[in-house]
Amino acid sequence: MVHTTMEGALFEPTLYIVKGMCILDNDGNRILAKYYDKDVLPTAKEQKAFEKNLFNKTHRANAEIIMLEGLTCVYKSNVDLFFYVMGSSHENELILQSVLNALYESVSILLRRNVERRVLLDNLDAVMLAFDEICDGGVILDSDPTSIVGRAALRTEDVPLGEQTVAQVLQSAKEQLKWSLLK
Amino acid sequence: MSFKRDKKEEEDSGGNPYQNLDKTIILQEARYFNQSPVNPRKCSLILTKILYLLNQGEQKFSTQEATEAFFATTKLFQSKDVMLRRMVYLCIKELSTLAQDVIIVTSSLTKDMTGKEDLYRAAAIRALCSITDSTMLQAIERYMKQAIVDKNSAVSSAALVSALHLSSTAPDLVRRWANEAQEAISSENAMVSYHALGVVAGSRKNDKLSTVKLVTRLARAPLKSPYALCLLIRLAAQLVEDDDSDAAQPYIEFIECCLRHKSEMVIYEAAHAIVNLRKTARDLAPAVSVLQLFCGSSKASLRLAGARTLARLTAKHPTAVAACAVDLENLISDPNRSVATLAVTTLLATGAESSVDR
């Protein structure tokens, strides 16, 4: 429910802004989730219950932001993936929104714009690294997608072209063509 | 070829390669880390599976199992593959709270932290600080000070954020790094500047006089990073709240000046602070008109931010909010339910009969 308490009127001067980030699939199951505050949803059981509730309230309405169980959650979805960033209800919503944008954009670049569950699972390690580059223990570490990806996506660069199979080269050429047509 | 067919079938069923992972099988797979030379792809996949299991949180690792996995992981330090090394750091961080004797990787991480590869350095600092306790901190203090002022922004940010985490367990030690952090506030890199301000402000939390100095100095030469500015507004607002005399006037002027910043995040931060500080409706006017504008935004988070701050204001200044009645009425049918609910409750609280009828 919506909280309109008067206490904590000013925002607290802290760097610990993000309470959690998660990616759910289209059944509301967790693909990746991190919670950064020991006092907020401390056990996996509470976290998953919260995620279910969050998913039920958000998967049909693409409304960008919701107040739930004392947390402000900003979200975005694509095909069969749901991205969430959570913060305290006494927090600047637009800062949370900037973290969500960083998360979504970074993953989107990592997956070469194919933001869907199967592609994400194929690149789960890079997405885990991106999570780690965006937020460290609740502190926003970086919010620039290109620099986040620069630090998380190292595999494609370190495979020289000669070692890629013909099929891989063809596949990436096809994808590039597809996206240049769709733009 | 058969592998390809398997993959195809998996795609068709939308299969999840991580779906039916079993803890004991993965721990067995981790023994593969002992093989030399290391196969980066294969090992990275096994690490991903371990991390996935930990992340799902359903199959709990016992201390013994976590320690076993941790020690297996340390074998991978012999590989130079960047991606694999980064996954190793991630595993170290995740297992450090569950496993025993995690400090054995201290020397490997210190080596990476001071080495040549920048991509290792930043991540190694963060992993190292997550396994280090306050007694061992002195041994790496010299490196931390250097890293804070490093010209690579990722390294500098990693050291600053780690210092911030460590300041809850070893505040006195971290306070000794304040000079380096102070220097980093003026960094060209927005994130470094933000993290440095956080460390410096944190170290002065109980020292009002030096907080006053810090805020006064920075308010005159505004910071480039929107995040850092938001933090500075919060610090300034706190000073105003503690001391509402004329001495606070420069801080108020600084916050009001931020209403004209180009970043929405900063504008909102300033408006929110003013609405919660100023006493008379006239002083509030510039902030209220900003919030009023937010209510008409196409972005839901802006509408919510605007409506929520106005809703809080109703208790103190119903008249100031009543002036926004038309904007709030437009939000009653907002597709975002949180926004619509806020608008309705706020309008009821301001209690203009005309709007209740509609």
XYZ file of C-alpha atoms in Angstrom:
541
model
C 0.000 0.000 0.000
C 0.987 3.586 -0.359
C 2.912 4.993 2.565
C 2.421 8.619 3.423
C 4.021 8.794 6.850
C 5.484 12.081 7.956
C 8.561 10.664 9.647
C 11.893 10.761 7.853
C 10.740 13.737 5.856
C 14.219 14.659 4.600
C 16.183 12.102 2.608
C 18.974 10.545 4.613
C 22.512 11.519 3.498
C 23.749 8.028 2.708
C 25.292 6.164 -0.199
C 23.381 3.004 0.728
C 20.490 3.642 -1.604
C 19.699 0.364 -3.394
C 17.916 -2.230 -1.242
C 17.723 -4.838 -3.947
C 17.783 -5.666 -7.653
C 16.241 -8.637 -9.405
C 15.416 -10.180 -12.753
C 12.358 -12.448 -12.913
C 11.028 -14.589 -15.750
C 7.463 -14.455 -17.056
C 6.228 -16.870 -14.400
C 7.614 -14.645 -11.680
C 10.473 -17.013 -10.935
C 13.795 -15.592 -9.893
C 16.594 -15.649 -12.437
C 18.901 -13.377 -10.468
C 18.329 -11.365 -7.306
C 20.464 -9.472 -4.822
C 19.356 -7.864 -1.578
C 21.769 -5.479 0.074
C 20.262 -4.551 3.433
C 20.316 -7.127 6.230
C 17.176 -5.559 7.711
C 15.156 -5.704 4.495
C 13.961 -9.185 3.470
C 16.787 -11.079 5.224
C 15.848 -14.649 4.255
C 15.474 -16.284 0.851
C 11.941 -17.294 1.826
C 10.847 -13.728 2.547
C 12.576 -12.513 -0.608
C 10.798 -15.016 -2.834
C 7.449 -14.258 -1.239
C 8.085 -10.574 -1.899
C 9.103 -11.300 -5.501
C 5.895 -13.284 -6.087
C 3.823 -10.454 -4.691
C 5.755 -7.885 -6.693
C 5.351 -9.917 -9.873
C 1.606 -10.392 -9.374
C 1.131 -6.660 -8.916
C 3.286 -5.621 -11.860
C 3.343 -8.179 -14.652
C 0.226 -6.962 -16.388
C 0.348 -3.246 -15.671
C 3.377 -1.683 -17.305
C 3.302 1.209 -14.873
C 7.034 1.686 -14.224
C 6.869 2.226 -10.469
C 5.060 0.808 -7.460
C 5.100 1.240 -3.683
C 5.041 -2.179 -2.080
C 5.650 -3.389 1.478
C 7.469 -0.195 2.429
C 9.727 -0.292 -0.628
C 9.733 1.827 -3.748
C 10.190 -0.502 -6.728
C 10.890 0.711 -10.240
C 10.539 -1.823 -13.026
C 10.696 -2.507 -16.724
C 9.882 -5.569 -18.779
C 10.657 -6.989 -22.195
C 9.284 -10.137 -23.874
C 9.642 -12.637 -21.017
C 11.919 -10.792 -18.575
C 11.136 -8.403 -15.712
C 13.754 -6.076 -14.236
C 13.285 -4.516 -10.795
C 15.250 -2.115 -8.601
C 14.129 -1.581 -5.016
C 14.846 1.230 -2.570
C 13.454 2.539 0.694
C 10.148 4.399 0.473
C 12.047 7.454 1.786
C 14.292 7.612 -1.216
C 14.633 9.738 -4.332
C 12.652 7.763 -6.916
C 14.611 9.225 -9.785
C 17.902 7.886 -8.440
C 16.351 4.402 -8.350
C 15.083 4.946 -11.876
C 18.621 5.774 -13.038
C 19.864 2.487 -11.556
C 17.105 0.557 -13.324
C 18.004 2.237 -16.613
C 21.642 1.282 -16.088
C 20.693 -2.322 -15.337
C 18.331 -2.687 -18.266
C 20.576 -0.957 -20.793
C 23.670 -2.906 -19.727
C 21.883 -6.241 -20.018
C 20.398 -5.170 -23.331
C 23.843 -4.366 -24.746
C 25.306 -7.581 -23.331
C 22.556 -9.610 -25.019
C 22.949 -7.654 -28.259
C 19.437 -6.242 -27.898
C 17.868 -9.720 -27.641
C 16.475 -9.131 -24.166
C 14.812 -12.475 -23.560
C 15.125 -15.272 -21.073
C 16.942 -17.840 -23.206
C 19.602 -15.413 -24.404
C 20.038 -14.141 -20.865
C 20.567 -17.656 -19.530
C 23.197 -18.252 -22.211
C 25.045 -15.182 -20.963
C 24.307 -15.522 -17.283
C 27.948 -15.066 -16.226
C 28.250 -11.696 -17.988
C 24.930 -10.559 -16.479
C 26.126 -11.588 -13.009
C 29.247 -9.474 -13.538
C 27.108 -6.554 -14.696
C 25.015 -6.816 -11.498
C 28.264 -6.672 -9.564
C 29.482 -3.625 -11.495
C 26.276 -1.644 -10.981
C 25.820 -2.024 -7.256
C 28.249 -2.917 -4.481
C 26.561 -3.699 -1.176
C 23.754 -1.188 -1.814
C 26.040 1.591 -3.105
C 25.647 2.592 -6.752
C 29.024 1.738 -8.228
C 28.392 2.827 -11.792
C 25.378 3.927 -13.815
C 26.878 4.309 -17.265
C 25.871 1.273 -19.390
C 28.852 1.477 -21.738
C 31.394 1.496 -18.944
C 29.491 -1.245 -17.067
C 29.461 -3.433 -20.170
C 33.074 -2.557 -20.858
C 33.940 -4.151 -17.549
C 31.520 -7.067 -17.678
C 31.600 -8.297 -21.282
C 35.087 -9.476 -21.889
C 34.529 -12.670 -23.759
C 33.745 -11.527 -27.289
C 36.789 -9.300 -27.352
C 39.305 -11.855 -26.226
C 38.309 -14.424 -28.831
C 40.250 -13.443 -31.969
C 38.245 -13.505 -35.179
C 40.258 -16.426 -36.523
C 39.086 -18.649 -33.703
C 35.404 -17.938 -34.134
C 33.643 -20.567 -36.162
C 32.150 -19.685 -39.512
C 28.715 -20.252 -38.036
C 29.316 -17.693 -35.281
C 30.474 -15.050 -37.726
C 27.456 -15.700 -39.944
C 25.131 -15.546 -36.953
C 26.437 -12.194 -35.748
C 26.331 -10.796 -39.292
C 22.713 -11.908 -39.572
C 21.844 -10.268 -36.275
C 23.490 -7.022 -37.248
C 21.570 -6.976 -40.504
C 18.321 -7.704 -38.710
C 18.825 -4.826 -36.307
C 19.871 -2.374 -38.958
C 16.616 -3.185 -40.763
C 14.481 -2.880 -37.647
C 15.863 0.503 -36.615
C 26.476 -32.281 -34.369
C 24.621 -34.116 -31.637
C 25.485 -31.238 -29.300
C 23.822 -28.828 -31.682
C 20.699 -30.916 -31.834
C 20.529 -31.000 -28.042
C 20.793 -27.276 -27.996
C 17.998 -26.972 -30.535
C 15.705 -29.141 -28.459
C 16.487 -27.068 -25.428
C 15.502 -23.939 -27.286
C 12.214 -25.384 -28.395
C 11.171 -26.354 -24.904
C 12.491 -23.057 -23.557
C 14.658 -25.142 -21.259
C 16.712 -23.602 -18.513
C 20.221 -25.102 -18.374
C 20.333 -24.147 -14.704
C 16.944 -25.599 -13.835
C 17.639 -28.876 -12.100
C 21.028 -28.195 -10.635
C 21.966 -30.355 -7.719
C 24.334 -29.141 -5.050
C 26.277 -32.396 -4.676
C 26.787 -32.811 -8.409
C 28.100 -29.257 -8.775
C 30.492 -29.725 -5.888
C 31.779 -32.805 -7.687
C 32.149 -30.821 -10.893
C 34.192 -28.244 -8.985
C 36.912 -30.864 -8.604
C 37.547 -30.265 -12.273
C 39.205 -26.982 -11.236
C 42.261 -29.003 -10.161
C 43.048 -29.958 -13.735
C 45.849 -28.230 -15.522
C 45.791 -26.414 -17.873
C 42.536 -24.731 -16.924
C 39.712 -24.667 -19.472
C 38.312 -21.134 -18.933
C 34.939 -21.729 -20.615
C 34.161 -24.929 -18.803
C 35.327 -23.622 -15.426
C 33.406 -20.386 -15.891
C 30.228 -22.380 -16.515
C 30.741 -24.375 -13.309
C 31.307 -21.163 -11.335
C 28.147 -19.726 -12.871
C 26.244 -22.780 -11.669
C 27.620 -22.382 -8.139
C 26.687 -18.705 -8.113
C 23.250 -19.496 -9.513
C 22.608 -22.016 -6.744
C 23.756 -19.581 -4.054
C 21.598 -16.900 -5.617
C 18.488 -19.075 -5.649
C 19.022 -19.673 -1.935
C 17.051 -22.902 -1.814
C 19.830 -25.448 -1.399
C 21.858 -24.198 1.535
C 25.605 -24.835 1.511
C 27.012 -26.171 4.783
C 30.255 -24.626 6.066
C 32.129 -27.700 4.920
C 30.623 -27.644 1.428
C 31.199 -23.914 1.034
C 34.797 -24.284 2.189
C 35.335 -27.157 -0.235
C 33.962 -25.086 -3.127
C 35.992 -22.076 -2.020
C 39.264 -23.971 -1.968
C 38.536 -25.542 -5.349
C 37.916 -22.039 -6.738
C 41.287 -20.770 -5.535
C 42.967 -23.230 -7.920
C 41.700 -21.118 -10.815
C 44.086 -18.287 -9.976
C 46.584 -20.061 -12.244
C 44.520 -19.066 -15.302
C 44.974 -15.615 -16.822
C 41.567 -15.523 -18.551
C 40.001 -12.184 -17.565
C 36.379 -13.313 -17.535
C 37.194 -16.410 -15.497
C 39.217 -14.384 -13.020
C 36.321 -12.006 -12.559
C 33.968 -14.922 -11.910
C 36.468 -16.213 -9.338
C 36.332 -12.866 -7.508
C 32.549 -13.015 -7.549
C 32.594 -16.514 -6.075
C 35.077 -15.461 -3.396
C 32.740 -12.660 -2.348
C 29.666 -14.876 -2.288
C 31.350 -17.757 -0.450
C 33.328 -15.590 1.973
C 30.491 -15.413 4.481
C 29.853 -19.172 4.371
C 33.300 -20.748 4.098
C 36.169 -21.025 6.575
C 39.761 -19.804 6.226
C 38.912 -17.501 3.337
C 41.901 -15.309 4.170
C 44.200 -17.703 2.331
C 43.461 -15.820 -0.903
C 44.691 -12.529 0.582
C 48.085 -12.713 -1.101
C 46.646 -13.680 -4.506
C 44.191 -10.793 -4.348
C 46.818 -8.320 -3.127
C 48.954 -9.342 -6.061
C 46.073 -8.718 -8.508
C 45.182 -5.453 -6.799
C 48.678 -4.063 -7.311
C 49.304 -5.707 -10.695
C 49.222 -4.267 -14.178
C 45.825 -5.475 -15.444
C 43.325 -2.700 -14.646
C 40.366 -5.015 -15.126
C 41.691 -7.216 -12.323
C 42.649 -4.393 -9.996
C 39.258 -2.812 -9.330
C 37.461 -6.115 -8.826
C 40.332 -7.547 -6.755
C 40.140 -4.597 -4.331
C 36.448 -5.200 -3.772
C 36.921 -8.936 -3.266
C 39.871 -8.389 -0.955
C 38.005 -5.937 1.253
C 35.099 -8.348 1.561
C 37.328 -11.036 3.108
C 39.568 -8.756 5.169
C 38.893 -8.152 8.848
C 40.040 -5.081 10.762
C 43.179 -6.785 12.093
C 44.406 -7.535 8.588
C 43.428 -4.170 7.238
C 46.655 -2.532 8.340
C 48.638 -4.808 6.054
C 46.839 -3.458 2.978
C 46.408 0.125 4.162
C 49.244 1.457 1.997
C 47.738 -0.092 -1.141
C 44.279 1.213 -0.321
C 45.530 4.793 0.007
C 47.265 4.494 -3.341
C 44.222 2.965 -4.990
C 41.920 5.768 -3.764
C 43.912 8.350 -5.740
C 44.630 6.042 -8.698
C 44.080 7.637 -12.093
C 41.936 4.698 -13.213
C 38.399 5.619 -12.138
C 37.228 2.032 -11.649
C 40.133 1.363 -9.266
C 39.531 4.560 -7.364
C 35.781 3.949 -7.035
C 36.338 0.354 -5.944
C 38.714 1.487 -3.184
C 36.400 4.267 -2.017
C 33.285 2.094 -1.874
C 35.246 -0.636 -0.072
C 36.497 1.971 2.408
C 32.909 3.002 3.010
C 31.906 -0.603 3.785
C 34.931 -1.041 6.073
C 34.187 2.145 7.978
C 31.405 0.383 9.872
C 33.870 -2.137 11.360
C 37.083 -0.082 11.451
C 36.094 3.610 11.480
C 39.354 4.883 12.981
C 41.494 3.221 10.366
C 39.362 4.398 7.467
C 39.360 7.954 8.852
C 43.099 7.978 8.195
C 42.335 7.696 4.474
C 40.242 10.859 4.496
C 42.993 12.982 2.934
C 43.162 10.731 -0.098
C 39.366 10.664 -0.317
C 39.249 14.450 -0.043
C 41.559 14.664 -3.024
C 39.339 12.295 -5.025
C 36.248 14.518 -4.565
C 37.609 16.823 -7.271
C 38.056 13.923 -9.712
C 36.896 14.439 -13.289
C 35.012 11.160 -13.064
C 31.483 11.660 -11.736
C 31.267 8.361 -9.845
C 34.675 8.774 -8.177
C 33.689 12.228 -7.012
C 30.401 10.868 -5.627
C 32.009 7.963 -3.775
C 34.741 10.211 -2.389
C 32.183 12.679 -1.047
C 30.374 9.781 0.593
C 33.527 8.595 2.357
C 34.544 12.078 3.501
C 31.052 12.990 4.717
C 30.807 9.641 6.507
C 34.080 10.205 8.332
C 32.859 13.613 9.545
C 29.396 12.469 10.531
C 29.880 13.350 14.202
C 31.912 16.479 13.602
C 29.542 19.299 12.797
C 32.153 21.994 12.270
C 34.060 20.116 9.602
C 30.807 19.123 7.883
C 29.924 22.816 7.724
C 33.328 23.529 6.140
C 32.916 20.727 3.628
C 29.426 21.728 2.515
C 30.295 25.429 2.358
C 33.321 24.764 0.189
C 31.547 22.402 -2.211
C 28.371 24.471 -2.476
C 30.446 27.315 -3.904
C 32.135 25.207 -6.579
C 29.311 22.899 -7.565
C 30.056 19.261 -8.291
C 29.544 17.798 -11.745
C 28.075 14.479 -10.681
C 24.277 14.542 -10.207
C 24.567 11.800 -7.557
C 27.172 13.808 -5.645
C 24.961 16.899 -5.864
C 22.010 14.966 -4.441
C 24.187 13.899 -1.519
C 25.415 17.457 -1.018
C 21.820 18.736 -0.979
C 21.010 16.171 1.731
C 24.005 17.262 3.812
C 23.084 20.931 3.381
C 19.450 20.246 4.272
C 20.547 18.519 7.451
C 22.598 21.547 8.461
C 19.587 23.796 7.876
C 17.395 21.531 9.957
C 19.872 21.585 12.861
C 20.373 25.331 12.784
C 17.628 27.476 11.301
C 19.256 30.861 11.972
C 20.549 33.287 9.329
C 23.746 31.224 9.198
C 21.787 28.637 7.215
C 20.861 31.112 4.482
C 23.765 30.179 2.126
C 22.711 26.521 2.250
C 19.142 27.382 1.364
C 20.376 29.496 -1.509
C 22.519 26.614 -2.721
C 19.564 24.208 -2.609
C 17.292 26.683 -4.408
C 19.960 27.128 -7.047
C 19.832 23.354 -7.675
C 16.179 23.725 -8.746
C 17.602 25.012 -12.018
C 19.985 22.093 -12.582
C 19.653 20.161 -15.850
C 19.269 16.756 -14.200
C 15.729 15.860 -13.060
C 17.182 13.821 -10.224
C 18.881 16.902 -8.755
C 15.870 19.174 -9.355
C 13.640 16.767 -7.483
C 16.150 16.331 -4.679
C 16.251 20.112 -4.217
C 12.464 20.530 -4.410
C 11.974 17.739 -1.884
C 14.442 19.334 0.531
C 12.881 22.789 0.242
C 9.361 21.499 0.760
C 10.482 19.808 3.965
C 12.474 22.768 5.273
C 10.844 26.084 4.432
C 8.200 27.446 6.711
C 6.085 29.885 4.717
C 4.020 29.170 1.638
C 5.770 31.939 -0.281
C 9.204 30.397 0.274
C 7.851 27.120 -0.998
C 6.470 28.436 -4.255
C 9.429 27.657 -6.572
C 9.692 24.102 -5.258
C 5.943 23.514 -5.467
C 5.818 24.653 -9.077
C 8.583 22.180 -9.932
C 6.603 19.366 -8.302
C 3.505 20.538 -10.145
C 5.407 20.179 -13.423
C 6.492 16.673 -12.432
C 2.817 15.703 -12.009
C 2.314 16.312 -15.710
C 5.329 14.296 -16.838
C 5.083 11.330 -19.182
C 7.359 9.317 -16.876
C 5.537 7.528 -14.074
C 8.422 7.815 -11.630
C 8.372 11.603 -11.997
C 4.609 11.762 -11.493
C 4.903 9.580 -8.401
C 7.783 11.652 -7.019
C 5.787 14.843 -7.549
C 2.491 13.526 -6.172
C 4.123 11.854 -3.175
C 6.028 14.934 -2.079
C 2.914 17.094 -2.471
C 0.941 14.529 -0.466
C 3.411 14.864 2.414
C 3.140 18.615 2.221
C -0.640 18.632 2.783
C -0.243 18.227 6.539
C 1.936 21.325 6.815
C 0.718 23.562 4.025
C -2.708 22.536 2.716
C -3.053 25.861 0.903
C 0.158 25.412 -1.075
C -1.065 21.993 -2.228
C -4.593 23.211 -2.928
C -3.079 25.360 -5.654
C -2.069 22.144 -7.440
C -5.573 20.662 -7.256
C -6.066 20.669 -11.010
C -2.815 18.809 -11.639
C -3.689 16.264 -8.972
C -7.186 15.771 -10.390
C -5.605 14.780 -13.698
C -3.768 12.039 -11.844
C -6.901 10.400 -10.397
C -7.267 8.290 -13.530
C -3.528 7.673 -13.836
C -2.616 4.240 -15.242
C -0.195 3.870 -12.346
C -2.238 2.860 -9.312
C 0.215 4.209 -6.739
C 0.045 7.620 -8.389
C -3.755 7.567 -8.617
C -4.150 6.539 -4.961
C -1.834 9.310 -3.825
C -3.704 11.871 -5.874
C -7.078 10.831 -4.424
C -5.901 10.836 -0.792
C -4.151 14.170 -1.229
C -7.208 15.778 -2.775
C -9.414 14.439 0.019
C -6.985 15.796 2.612
C -6.843 19.256 1.108
C -10.612 19.024 1.211
C -11.694 21.450 -1.461
C -15.386 20.671 -1.848
C -15.411 21.392 -5.562
C -12.836 18.684 -6.253
C -14.539 16.118 -3.993
C -17.714 16.461 -6.028
C -15.900 15.675 -9.231
